[in-house]
CSV table of C-alpha atoms and ligand atoms in Angstrom, one decimal:
chain,number,residue,atom,x,y,z
W,267,UNK,CA,-12.6,244.2,190.1
W,268,UNK,CA,-10.4,247.4,189.6
W,269,UNK,CA,-7.3,246.6,191.4
W,270,UNK,CA,-6.4,249.1,194.2
W,271,UNK,CA,-3.8,251.5,192.8
W,272,UNK,CA,-0.6,251.2,195.0
W,273,UNK,CA,-0.3,254.8,195.3
W,274,UNK,CA,-3.7,256.1,194.5
W,275,UNK,CA,-4.8,256.9,198.1
W,276,UNK,CA,-4.6,260.6,197.5
W,277,UNK,CA,-8.0,261.3,199.1
W,278,UNK,CA,-7.6,259.2,201.9
W,279,UNK,CA,-4.1,260.8,202.8
W,280,UNK,CA,-5.9,264.3,202.7
W,281,UNK,CA,-8.6,263.1,204.8
W,282,UNK,CA,-6.3,261.5,207.5
W,283,UNK,CA,-4.3,264.6,207.6
W,284,UNK,CA,-7.2,266.5,208.6
W,285,UNK,CA,-8.5,263.9,210.9
W,286,UNK,CA,-5.5,263.7,213.0
W,287,UNK,CA,-5.9,267.4,213.6
W,288,UNK,CA,-9.2,266.7,215.7
W,289,UNK,CA,-9.5,263.2,216.4
W,290,UNK,CA,-6.7,261.1,218.3
W,291,UNK,CA,-4.7,259.3,216.0
W,292,UNK,CA,-7.3,260.3,213.3
W,293,UNK,CA,-9.5,257.4,214.3
W,294,UNK,CA,-12.3,256.6,216.8
W,295,UNK,CA,-10.7,253.1,217.8
W,296,UNK,CA,-7.1,252.5,217.7
W,297,UNK,CA,-6.8,249.6,215.7
W,298,UNK,CA,-8.3,251.3,212.6
W,299,UNK,CA,-5.2,253.4,212.7
W,300,UNK,CA,-3.3,250.6,211.0
W,301,UNK,CA,-0.1,251.5,212.6
W,302,UNK,CA,0.6,247.9,213.2
W,303,UNK,CA,0.8,247.2,209.7
W,304,UNK,CA,2.8,250.2,208.8
W,305,UNK,CA,0.0,252.1,206.5
W,306,UNK,CA,-2.0,255.2,207.0
W,307,UNK,CA,-5.6,254.1,207.5
W,308,UNK,CA,-7.7,254.1,204.3
W,309,UNK,CA,-10.8,256.0,204.4
W,310,UNK,CA,-14.0,254.0,203.2
W,311,UNK,CA,-16.7,255.5,201.2
W,312,UNK,CA,-19.2,252.6,200.7
W,313,UNK,CA,-19.8,249.1,200.8
W,314,UNK,CA,-22.2,246.5,199.4
W,315,UNK,CA,-22.0,242.6,200.1
W,316,UNK,CA,-18.5,241.7,200.5
W,317,UNK,CA,-17.0,244.7,198.7
W,318,UNK,CA,-16.0,248.2,200.0
W,319,UNK,CA,-14.8,251.3,197.9
W,320,UNK,CA,-12.5,253.8,199.5
W,321,UNK,CA,-12.5,257.5,199.0
W,322,UNK,CA,-10.2,257.2,196.1
W,323,UNK,CA,-12.6,254.9,194.5
W,324,UNK,CA,-10.1,251.9,195.1
W,325,UNK,CA,-12.2,248.7,195.5
W,326,UNK,CA,-11.5,246.0,197.9
W,327,UNK,CA,-12.9,242.6,198.9
W,328,UNK,CA,-13.4,243.0,202.6
W,329,UNK,CA,-12.5,240.5,205.2
W,330,UNK,CA,-12.6,242.9,208.3
W,331,UNK,CA,-16.4,243.2,207.8
W,332,UNK,CA,-16.6,245.8,210.6
W,333,UNK,CA,-14.6,243.4,212.9
W,334,UNK,CA,-17.3,240.7,212.4
W,335,UNK,CA,-20.3,242.4,212.7
W,336,UNK,CA,-21.3,242.0,208.9
W,337,UNK,CA,-21.9,238.3,208.4
W,338,UNK,CA,-24.6,239.2,205.9
W,339,UNK,CA,-22.3,241.6,204.3
W,340,UNK,CA,-22.2,245.3,203.7
W,341,UNK,CA,-25.6,247.1,203.4
W,342,UNK,CA,-28.0,244.3,203.3
W,343,UNK,CA,-31.1,245.3,201.6
W,344,UNK,CA,-33.4,243.9,204.5
W,345,UNK,CA,-31.1,245.6,207.2
W,346,UNK,CA,-31.1,248.9,205.3
W,347,UNK,CA,-34.9,248.9,204.9
W,348,UNK,CA,-35.4,248.3,208.3
W,349,UNK,CA,-33.2,251.0,209.6
W,350,UNK,CA,-35.0,253.5,207.1
W,351,UNK,CA,-38.3,252.4,208.3
W,352,UNK,CA,-37.4,252.6,212.0
W,353,UNK,CA,-35.6,255.9,211.8
W,354,UNK,CA,-38.7,257.5,210.0
W,355,UNK,CA,-40.7,256.5,213.0
W,356,UNK,CA,-38.5,258.2,215.3
W,357,UNK,CA,-34.9,257.7,216.3
W,358,UNK,CA,-35.3,257.2,220.1
W,359,UNK,CA,-37.9,257.6,222.7
W,360,UNK,CA,-36.2,256.7,226.1
W,361,UNK,CA,-39.1,254.6,226.7
W,362,UNK,CA,-39.9,250.9,226.0
W,363,UNK,CA,-40.9,249.8,222.7
W,364,UNK,CA,-42.3,246.4,221.6
W,365,UNK,CA,-39.5,245.4,219.3
W,366,UNK,CA,-37.1,245.2,222.3
W,367,UNK,CA,-39.3,242.6,223.6
W,368,UNK,CA,-39.5,240.8,220.3
W,369,UNK,CA,-35.5,240.8,219.8
W,370,UNK,CA,-35.2,239.7,223.4
W,371,UNK,CA,-37.3,236.7,222.8
W,372,UNK,CA,-35.4,236.0,219.6
W,373,UNK,CA,-32.1,235.9,221.4
W,374,UNK,CA,-33.4,233.9,224.0
W,375,UNK,CA,-35.1,231.3,221.7
W,376,UNK,CA,-31.6,231.3,220.0
W,377,UNK,CA,-29.4,231.0,223.0
W,378,UNK,CA,-31.4,228.9,225.5
W,379,UNK,CA,-29.0,229.6,228.5
W,380,UNK,CA,-30.4,233.0,228.3
W,381,UNK,CA,-33.7,233.4,230.1
W,382,UNK,CA,-33.5,237.2,230.3
W,383,UNK,CA,-31.5,239.9,228.5
W,384,UNK,CA,-30.3,243.5,229.0
W,385,UNK,CA,-29.6,245.4,225.9
W,386,UNK,CA,-26.9,247.9,225.7
W,387,UNK,CA,-24.9,249.7,223.1
W,388,UNK,CA,-21.3,247.9,222.8
W,389,UNK,CA,-19.7,244.9,223.6
W,390,UNK,CA,-17.7,246.6,226.4
W,391,UNK,CA,-20.8,247.7,228.0
W,392,UNK,CA,-22.1,244.0,227.7
W,393,UNK,CA,-19.0,242.5,229.5
W,394,UNK,CA,-18.6,245.4,231.9
W,395,UNK,CA,-22.3,245.1,233.1
W,396,UNK,CA,-21.9,241.2,233.2
W,397,UNK,CA,-18.8,241.3,235.5
W,398,UNK,CA,-20.8,243.9,237.8
W,399,UNK,CA,-23.7,241.6,237.9
W,400,UNK,CA,-21.7,238.6,238.6
W,401,UNK,CA,-19.9,240.4,241.4
W,402,UNK,CA,-23.3,241.7,242.8
W,403,UNK,CA,-24.7,238.2,242.5
W,404,UNK,CA,-22.0,236.2,244.0
W,405,UNK,CA,-20.7,239.0,246.7
W,406,UNK,CA,-17.2,238.3,245.4
W,407,UNK,CA,-14.8,240.8,243.8
W,408,UNK,CA,-12.1,238.8,241.8
W,409,UNK,CA,-12.5,237.7,238.2
W,410,UNK,CA,-10.4,235.5,236.1
W,411,UNK,CA,-9.9,236.2,232.5
W,412,UNK,CA,-7.3,234.5,229.6
W,413,UNK,CA,-4.3,236.4,228.4
W,414,UNK,CA,-4.9,237.8,225.0
W,415,UNK,CA,-8.7,237.6,225.3
W,416,UNK,CA,-10.1,241.0,224.7
W,417,UNK,CA,-13.6,241.9,226.4
W,418,UNK,CA,-13.7,245.4,225.4
W,419,UNK,CA,-12.0,248.5,227.4
W,420,UNK,CA,-13.7,248.3,230.6
W,421,UNK,CA,-11.1,248.7,233.4
W,422,UNK,CA,-11.1,245.3,235.0
W,423,UNK,CA,-10.9,243.8,231.6
W,424,UNK,CA,-8.1,245.7,230.2
W,425,UNK,CA,-5.5,243.5,231.9
W,426,UNK,CA,-3.4,241.4,229.7
W,427,UNK,CA,-5.9,242.1,227.0
W,428,UNK,CA,-5.9,241.2,223.4
W,429,UNK,CA,-7.1,243.0,220.1
W,430,UNK,CA,-5.9,246.6,219.8
W,431,UNK,CA,-4.5,246.5,223.3
W,432,UNK,CA,-2.2,243.7,222.2
W,433,UNK,CA,-1.5,245.3,218.8
W,434,UNK,CA,-0.3,248.6,220.4
W,435,UNK,CA,1.7,246.9,223.4
W,436,UNK,CA,-0.6,248.0,226.1
W,437,UNK,CA,-2.2,244.7,227.2
W,438,UNK,CA,-2.4,246.5,230.7
W,439,UNK,CA,-3.5,250.1,229.9
W,440,UNK,CA,-2.4,253.0,231.9
W,441,UNK,CA,-5.2,254.6,234.0
W,442,UNK,CA,-6.0,251.0,235.5
W,443,UNK,CA,-5.7,251.4,239.4
W,444,UNK,CA,-3.9,248.8,241.3
W,445,UNK,CA,-6.9,247.9,243.1
W,446,UNK,CA,-8.7,247.0,239.9
W,447,UNK,CA,-5.8,245.1,238.4
W,448,UNK,CA,-5.7,243.1,241.8
W,449,UNK,CA,-9.1,242.0,241.5
W,450,UNK,CA,-8.4,240.6,237.9
W,451,UNK,CA,-6.5,237.4,237.8
W,452,UNK,CA,-5.0,236.2,234.4
W,453,UNK,CA,-3.7,232.8,233.0
W,454,UNK,CA,-3.0,231.2,229.6
W,455,UNK,CA,-5.8,230.4,227.4
W,456,UNK,CA,-6.2,226.8,227.0
W,457,UNK,CA,-4.3,226.1,230.2
W,458,UNK,CA,-6.9,224.2,232.2
W,459,UNK,CA,-4.3,223.2,235.1
W,460,UNK,CA,-3.6,226.9,235.8
W,461,UNK,CA,-7.2,227.8,235.6
W,462,UNK,CA,-8.1,224.8,237.7
W,463,UNK,CA,-5.7,225.8,240.6
W,464,UNK,CA,-6.6,229.5,240.5
W,465,UNK,CA,-10.5,228.7,240.8
W,466,UNK,CA,-9.6,226.0,243.5
W,467,UNK,CA,-7.4,228.3,245.6
W,468,UNK,CA,-9.4,231.3,245.0
W,469,UNK,CA,-13.1,230.0,245.0
W,470,UNK,CA,-14.1,232.2,248.0
W,471,UNK,CA,-12.9,235.4,246.2
W,472,UNK,CA,-13.6,234.9,242.5
W,473,UNK,CA,-17.1,236.0,241.2
W,474,UNK,CA,-16.7,234.8,237.8
W,475,UNK,CA,-14.5,233.5,234.8
W,476,UNK,CA,-15.0,235.2,231.5
W,477,UNK,CA,-13.7,233.7,228.5
W,478,UNK,CA,-14.0,234.0,224.5
W,479,UNK,CA,-15.2,230.6,224.0
W,480,UNK,CA,-13.4,230.7,220.6
W,481,UNK,CA,-10.6,233.3,220.9
W,482,UNK,CA,-10.5,235.9,218.1
W,483,UNK,CA,-8.6,238.7,219.6
W,484,UNK,CA,-5.1,237.5,219.5
W,485,UNK,CA,-6.0,236.2,216.2
W,486,UNK,CA,-8.1,233.2,216.0
W,487,UNK,CA,-7.2,230.4,218.7
W,488,UNK,CA,-9.5,227.8,219.2
W,489,UNK,CA,-10.2,226.2,222.6
W,490,UNK,CA,-8.6,222.7,222.9
W,491,UNK,CA,-10.8,219.7,223.5
W,492,UNK,CA,-12.1,219.8,227.0
W,493,UNK,CA,-11.0,223.2,227.9
W,494,UNK,CA,-14.4,224.8,228.1
W,495,UNK,CA,-16.2,221.6,229.6
W,496,UNK,CA,-13.5,221.7,232.2
W,497,UNK,CA,-14.1,225.3,232.9
W,498,UNK,CA,-17.7,224.9,233.1
W,499,UNK,CA,-17.4,221.9,235.5
W,500,UNK,CA,-14.7,223.8,237.8
W,501,UNK,CA,-16.8,227.0,237.9
W,502,UNK,CA,-20.0,225.1,238.8
W,503,UNK,CA,-18.4,222.8,241.2
W,504,UNK,CA,-16.8,226.0,243.1
W,505,UNK,CA,-20.0,228.1,242.5
W,506,UNK,CA,-18.2,230.7,240.2
W,507,UNK,CA,-20.1,232.1,237.7
W,508,UNK,CA,-18.9,231.3,234.2
W,509,UNK,CA,-19.4,234.3,231.5
W,510,UNK,CA,-19.0,233.6,227.9
W,511,UNK,CA,-18.1,236.4,225.7
W,512,UNK,CA,-19.8,235.7,222.6
W,513,UNK,CA,-19.6,239.4,221.3
W,514,UNK,CA,-17.6,237.7,218.2
W,515,UNK,CA,-19.0,234.0,218.2
W,516,UNK,CA,-22.6,234.7,218.7
W,517,UNK,CA,-24.3,234.1,215.5
W,518,UNK,CA,-21.0,233.5,213.7
W,519,UNK,CA,-20.8,229.8,213.8
W,520,UNK,CA,-24.5,228.9,214.1
W,521,UNK,CA,-27.7,230.8,214.6
W,522,UNK,CA,-27.2,231.4,218.4
W,523,UNK,CA,-24.2,231.0,220.5
W,524,UNK,CA,-21.4,228.7,219.7
W,525,UNK,CA,-22.1,227.5,223.1
W,526,UNK,CA,-24.5,225.2,221.8
W,527,UNK,CA,-21.9,223.6,219.2
W,528,UNK,CA,-20.0,222.9,222.5
W,529,UNK,CA,-22.9,221.7,224.7
W,530,UNK,CA,-22.1,224.1,227.5
W,531,UNK,CA,-24.4,226.4,229.3
W,532,UNK,CA,-22.6,229.5,230.8
W,533,UNK,CA,-24.2,231.4,233.5
W,534,UNK,CA,-24.2,234.7,231.7
W,535,UNK,CA,-23.6,235.5,227.8
W,536,UNK,CA,-22.5,238.6,226.2
W,537,UNK,CA,-23.4,239.2,222.7
W,538,UNK,CA,-22.9,242.1,220.2
W,539,UNK,CA,-21.7,242.8,216.6
W,540,UNK,CA,-23.7,240.3,214.6
W,541,UNK,CA,-26.9,240.9,216.7
W,542,UNK,CA,-26.8,244.5,215.7
W,543,UNK,CA,-26.2,244.0,211.9
W,544,UNK,CA,-23.7,246.8,212.1
W,545,UNK,CA,-25.6,249.2,214.2
W,546,UNK,CA,-24.4,250.0,218.0
W,547,UNK,CA,-26.3,247.2,219.7
W,548,UNK,CA,-25.1,244.5,222.3
W,549,UNK,CA,-26.7,242.4,225.1
W,550,UNK,CA,-25.9,240.4,227.9
W,551,UNK,CA,-28.2,237.7,229.5
W,552,UNK,CA,-28.6,234.5,231.6
W,553,UNK,CA,-30.6,232.9,234.1
W,554,UNK,CA,-33.5,234.7,235.7
W,555,UNK,CA,-32.2,234.1,239.2
W,556,UNK,CA,-29.1,236.2,238.1
W,557,UNK,CA,-30.5,238.9,235.6
W,558,UNK,CA,-33.2,239.7,238.3
W,559,UNK,CA,-30.5,241.2,240.4
W,560,UNK,CA,-30.1,244.0,237.8
W,561,UNK,CA,-32.2,247.5,238.7
W,562,UNK,CA,-35.1,248.0,238.6
W,563,UNK,CA,-35.7,244.5,240.2
W,564,UNK,CA,-32.4,244.1,242.2
W,565,UNK,CA,-29.4,246.1,243.4
W,566,UNK,CA,-26.8,245.9,240.7
W,567,UNK,CA,-27.2,249.0,238.6
W,568,UNK,CA,-26.7,249.5,234.9
W,569,UNK,CA,-28.2,252.0,232.4
W,570,UNK,CA,-28.1,253.4,229.1
W,571,UNK,CA,-29.8,256.4,227.3
W,572,UNK,CA,-29.9,254.5,223.9
W,573,UNK,CA,-30.1,250.9,225.2
W,574,UNK,CA,-32.5,249.1,223.1
W,575,UNK,CA,-32.7,251.8,220.6
W,576,UNK,CA,-35.4,251.2,218.1
W,577,UNK,CA,-33.4,251.8,215.0
W,578,UNK,CA,-30.6,249.4,216.1
W,579,UNK,CA,-33.2,246.9,217.2
W,580,UNK,CA,-34.9,247.2,213.9
W,581,UNK,CA,-31.7,246.2,212.2
W,582,UNK,CA,-30.9,243.4,214.6
W,583,UNK,CA,-34.2,241.8,214.1
W,584,UNK,CA,-34.0,242.3,210.4
W,585,UNK,CA,-30.5,240.7,210.5
W,586,UNK,CA,-31.5,237.7,212.7
W,587,UNK,CA,-34.5,237.0,210.2
W,588,UNK,CA,-32.1,236.9,207.3
W,589,UNK,CA,-29.7,234.4,209.4
W,590,UNK,CA,-32.4,232.0,210.6
W,591,UNK,CA,-32.5,230.2,207.6
W,592,UNK,CA,-29.0,230.7,206.3
W,593,UNK,CA,-26.6,227.8,205.7
W,594,UNK,CA,-24.0,228.1,208.0
W,595,UNK,CA,-22.4,224.9,207.1
W,596,UNK,CA,-21.8,226.0,203.6
W,597,UNK,CA,-20.5,229.2,204.9
W,598,UNK,CA,-17.9,227.3,207.2
W,599,UNK,CA,-16.9,224.9,204.4
W,600,UNK,CA,-16.4,228.0,202.0
W,601,UNK,CA,-14.1,229.6,204.5
W,602,UNK,CA,-12.5,226.4,205.0
W,603,UNK,CA,-11.7,225.8,201.2
W,604,UNK,CA,-10.3,229.3,200.7
W,605,UNK,CA,-8.0,228.8,203.8
W,606,UNK,CA,-6.9,225.6,202.8
W,607,UNK,CA,-5.9,226.8,199.4
W,608,UNK,CA,-4.0,229.7,200.9
W,609,UNK,CA,-2.2,227.2,203.5
W,610,UNK,CA,-1.1,225.3,200.4
W,611,UNK,CA,0.3,228.3,198.6
W,612,UNK,CA,2.3,229.5,201.9
W,613,UNK,CA,3.7,225.7,202.3
W,614,UNK,CA,4.6,225.7,198.4
W,615,UNK,CA,6.4,228.8,198.9
W,616,UNK,CA,8.0,227.7,202.1
W,617,UNK,CA,6.8,231.0,203.9
W,618,UNK,CA,6.3,229.8,207.4
W,619,UNK,CA,2.5,230.4,208.0
W,620,UNK,CA,0.0,228.7,210.1
W,621,UNK,CA,-3.7,229.5,209.4
W,622,UNK,CA,-5.9,229.3,212.3
W,623,UNK,CA,-9.3,228.9,211.3
W,624,UNK,CA,-12.6,228.4,213.1
W,625,UNK,CA,-16.0,228.5,211.3
W,626,UNK,CA,-16.1,231.5,209.0
W,627,UNK,CA,-13.1,233.3,210.8
W,628,UNK,CA,-9.4,232.9,210.3
W,629,UNK,CA,-6.0,234.5,211.0
W,630,UNK,CA,-2.6,234.2,209.4
W,631,UNK,CA,0.1,233.6,211.8
W,632,UNK,CA,3.7,233.8,210.1
W,633,UNK,CA,5.2,231.2,212.3
W,634,UNK,CA,5.6,227.3,212.1
W,635,UNK,CA,4.5,226.9,215.7
W,636,UNK,CA,0.9,225.5,216.5
W,637,UNK,CA,-0.8,228.8,217.9
W,638,UNK,CA,-2.8,227.8,220.8
W,639,UNK,CA,-2.3,230.7,223.0
W,640,UNK,CA,-1.2,234.3,223.5
W,641,UNK,CA,2.5,233.4,223.8
W,642,UNK,CA,2.6,231.3,220.7
W,643,UNK,CA,0.4,234.0,218.9
W,644,UNK,CA,3.4,236.3,219.8
W,645,UNK,CA,5.7,233.9,217.9
W,646,UNK,CA,4.4,235.2,214.8
W,647,UNK,CA,6.5,237.5,212.6
W,648,UNK,CA,4.5,240.7,212.7
W,649,UNK,CA,6.7,242.2,210.2
W,650,UNK,CA,6.0,239.7,207.6
W,651,UNK,CA,2.2,239.9,208.7
W,652,UNK,CA,2.5,243.7,207.9
W,653,UNK,CA,4.3,243.1,204.5
W,654,UNK,CA,1.5,240.6,203.7
W,655,UNK,CA,-1.3,242.9,204.7
W,656,UNK,CA,0.2,245.7,202.4
W,657,UNK,CA,0.5,243.3,199.4
W,658,UNK,CA,-2.8,242.0,199.7
W,659,UNK,CA,-4.4,245.7,200.1
W,660,UNK,CA,-2.4,246.7,196.8
W,661,UNK,CA,-4.5,244.0,195.1
W,662,UNK,CA,-7.8,245.0,196.5
W,663,UNK,CA,-8.0,242.6,199.4
W,664,UNK,CA,-8.9,244.4,202.7
W,665,UNK,CA,-7.8,242.0,205.7
W,666,UNK,CA,-7.5,242.7,209.4
W,667,UNK,CA,-4.9,245.4,209.9
W,668,UNK,CA,-3.5,243.7,212.9
W,669,UNK,CA,-2.0,240.1,213.8
W,670,UNK,CA,-4.0,240.1,216.8
W,671,UNK,CA,-7.2,240.4,215.0
W,672,UNK,CA,-9.4,237.9,213.0
W,673,UNK,CA,-10.5,237.9,209.3
W,674,UNK,CA,-14.2,237.3,208.7
W,675,UNK,CA,-15.7,235.4,205.7
W,676,UNK,CA,-19.6,236.4,205.2
W,677,UNK,CA,-22.7,235.1,203.4
W,678,UNK,CA,-22.1,237.7,200.9
W,679,UNK,CA,-18.6,236.4,199.8
W,680,UNK,CA,-18.9,234.5,196.5
W,681,UNK,CA,-16.9,231.9,194.8
W,682,UNK,CA,-15.3,234.8,192.7
W,683,UNK,CA,-14.3,236.4,195.7
W,684,UNK,CA,-12.6,233.3,196.9
W,685,UNK,CA,-10.7,232.9,193.6
W,686,UNK,CA,-9.6,236.4,193.5
W,687,UNK,CA,-8.5,236.3,197.1
W,688,UNK,CA,-6.5,233.3,196.7
W,689,UNK,CA,-4.7,234.5,193.5
W,690,UNK,CA,-3.9,237.8,195.3
W,691,UNK,CA,-2.5,235.6,198.1
W,692,UNK,CA,-0.2,233.9,195.6
W,693,UNK,CA,1.0,237.0,194.1
W,694,UNK,CA,1.5,238.6,197.7
W,695,UNK,CA,3.5,235.6,199.0
W,696,UNK,CA,5.8,235.7,196.0
W,697,UNK,CA,6.4,239.4,196.9
W,698,UNK,CA,7.1,238.6,200.8
Z,56,KE4,P1,-17.0,246.8,221.5
Z,56,KE4,O1,-17.1,247.6,222.9
Z,56,KE4,O2,-15.9,247.2,220.7
Z,56,KE4,O3,-18.4,246.8,220.8
Z,56,KE4,O4,-16.9,245.3,222.1
Z,56,KE4,C1,-15.9,244.7,222.6
Z,56,KE4,C2,-15.6,243.4,222.6
Z,56,KE4,C3,-15.9,242.5,223.4
Z,56,KE4,N1,-15.8,241.2,223.3
Z,56,KE4,C4,-15.3,240.9,222.2
Z,56,KE4,C5,-14.9,239.2,222.1
Z,56,KE4,C6,-14.8,241.7,221.2
Z,56,KE4,O5,-13.9,241.1,220.3
Z,56,KE4,C7,-14.9,243.0,221.4
Z,56,KE4,C8,-14.6,244.0,220.5
Z,56,KE4,N2,-13.7,243.3,219.2
Z,56,KE4,C9,-12.7,244.3,218.5
Z,56,KE4,C10,-12.1,243.6,217.5
Z,56,KE4,N3,-11.7,242.6,217.7
Z,56,KE4,C11,-13.4,245.6,218.3
Z,56,KE4,C12,-12.6,246.5,217.3
Z,56,KE4,C13,-12.2,247.7,217.7
Z,56,KE4,O6,-11.7,247.7,219.1
Z,56,KE4,O7,-12.2,248.8,217.0
């Protein structure tokens, strides 16, 4: 692999200078601005498998993978074929198409807690709609979320949010009304005592608890044993809906929701990223008795011009078909092997670093602490994180440009990628 030249980002810089004139911050999503790691964004030109090439023809092994959407790798041939074929038959009809039913069945078969589904265009739409549905179904207003979890940029969930909101120090965004914030209760991830007290005391007012079953938006943080089961028990007992935001975890750990690995059935599930195979497609679903509250059957309104778009649905179907027979155990063990080797490098170099890994996603926290919630995630030295990011980038390894994000391995990453990444890590650590 041609190493990324430390200085050769000439065209990226030119494109960025032009972009900032007309796109706020030069980007269409804040975390892409790479401000947290102190570099100007690298403009990408193309990708294939585990590799991407920037506009200066620098090549990288990619671990951002479109923020987790590309578990099959960039430009998977079956997905590209499906998109080409579908788009040639018409981009959008604003009318139902058969494949929406086919994909809905595939999701419900893979995620049994979902008896019915509604397609939307982004994870934000999925969680926003699930919250509205929960409020309509229960007649209650409040929701409980966990600090550092990110569920998209809908008002009621941009309270102590993770991902880009945490990255740029706006976990509580401007523009959210006091009334909205009042209806959002927050407690620490993995703090079941606090969650239990809040749910018990507020049960008559709380519509739903929404949680990332495996957190990825404060960096990767695993649920502690019993946390999710206790949440399920508490919400069931107090007739509060439990929403699993599986926009990242859906089809990441296994073919289906990570919920099946925990043996937990939430009332509603939100999906995105992987189910669209890189196209704008997300979904939410759950038991019929809840989903049928949605218009046109019920009185909870939600709509979308391009919802269930035939081109995006074709990509999703092709992606799920490819995933159905893939060896997730191998994917997860390959990731574990790479992360373990890098942890050993950090330990030998005496750089304080905790690598949190869940399945095929992982985060480097530059701290000696066990990272179990947002408070401990923030104990990471983000300046060292930024230096590590830059050193890896200079060697052709593209990692998440923010401490409060995850890195993603994919079925396209190879043993050669692992070896090159580990060697780059050893060199980078020496330069920290
Ligand atoms: P989108 O609206 O960005 O498609 O999905 C929102 C969302 C919902 N739930 C979870 C668990 C998510 O991780 C996300 C979005 N993820 C971030 C990356 N961690 C999107 C990247 C970005 O904002 O550019």
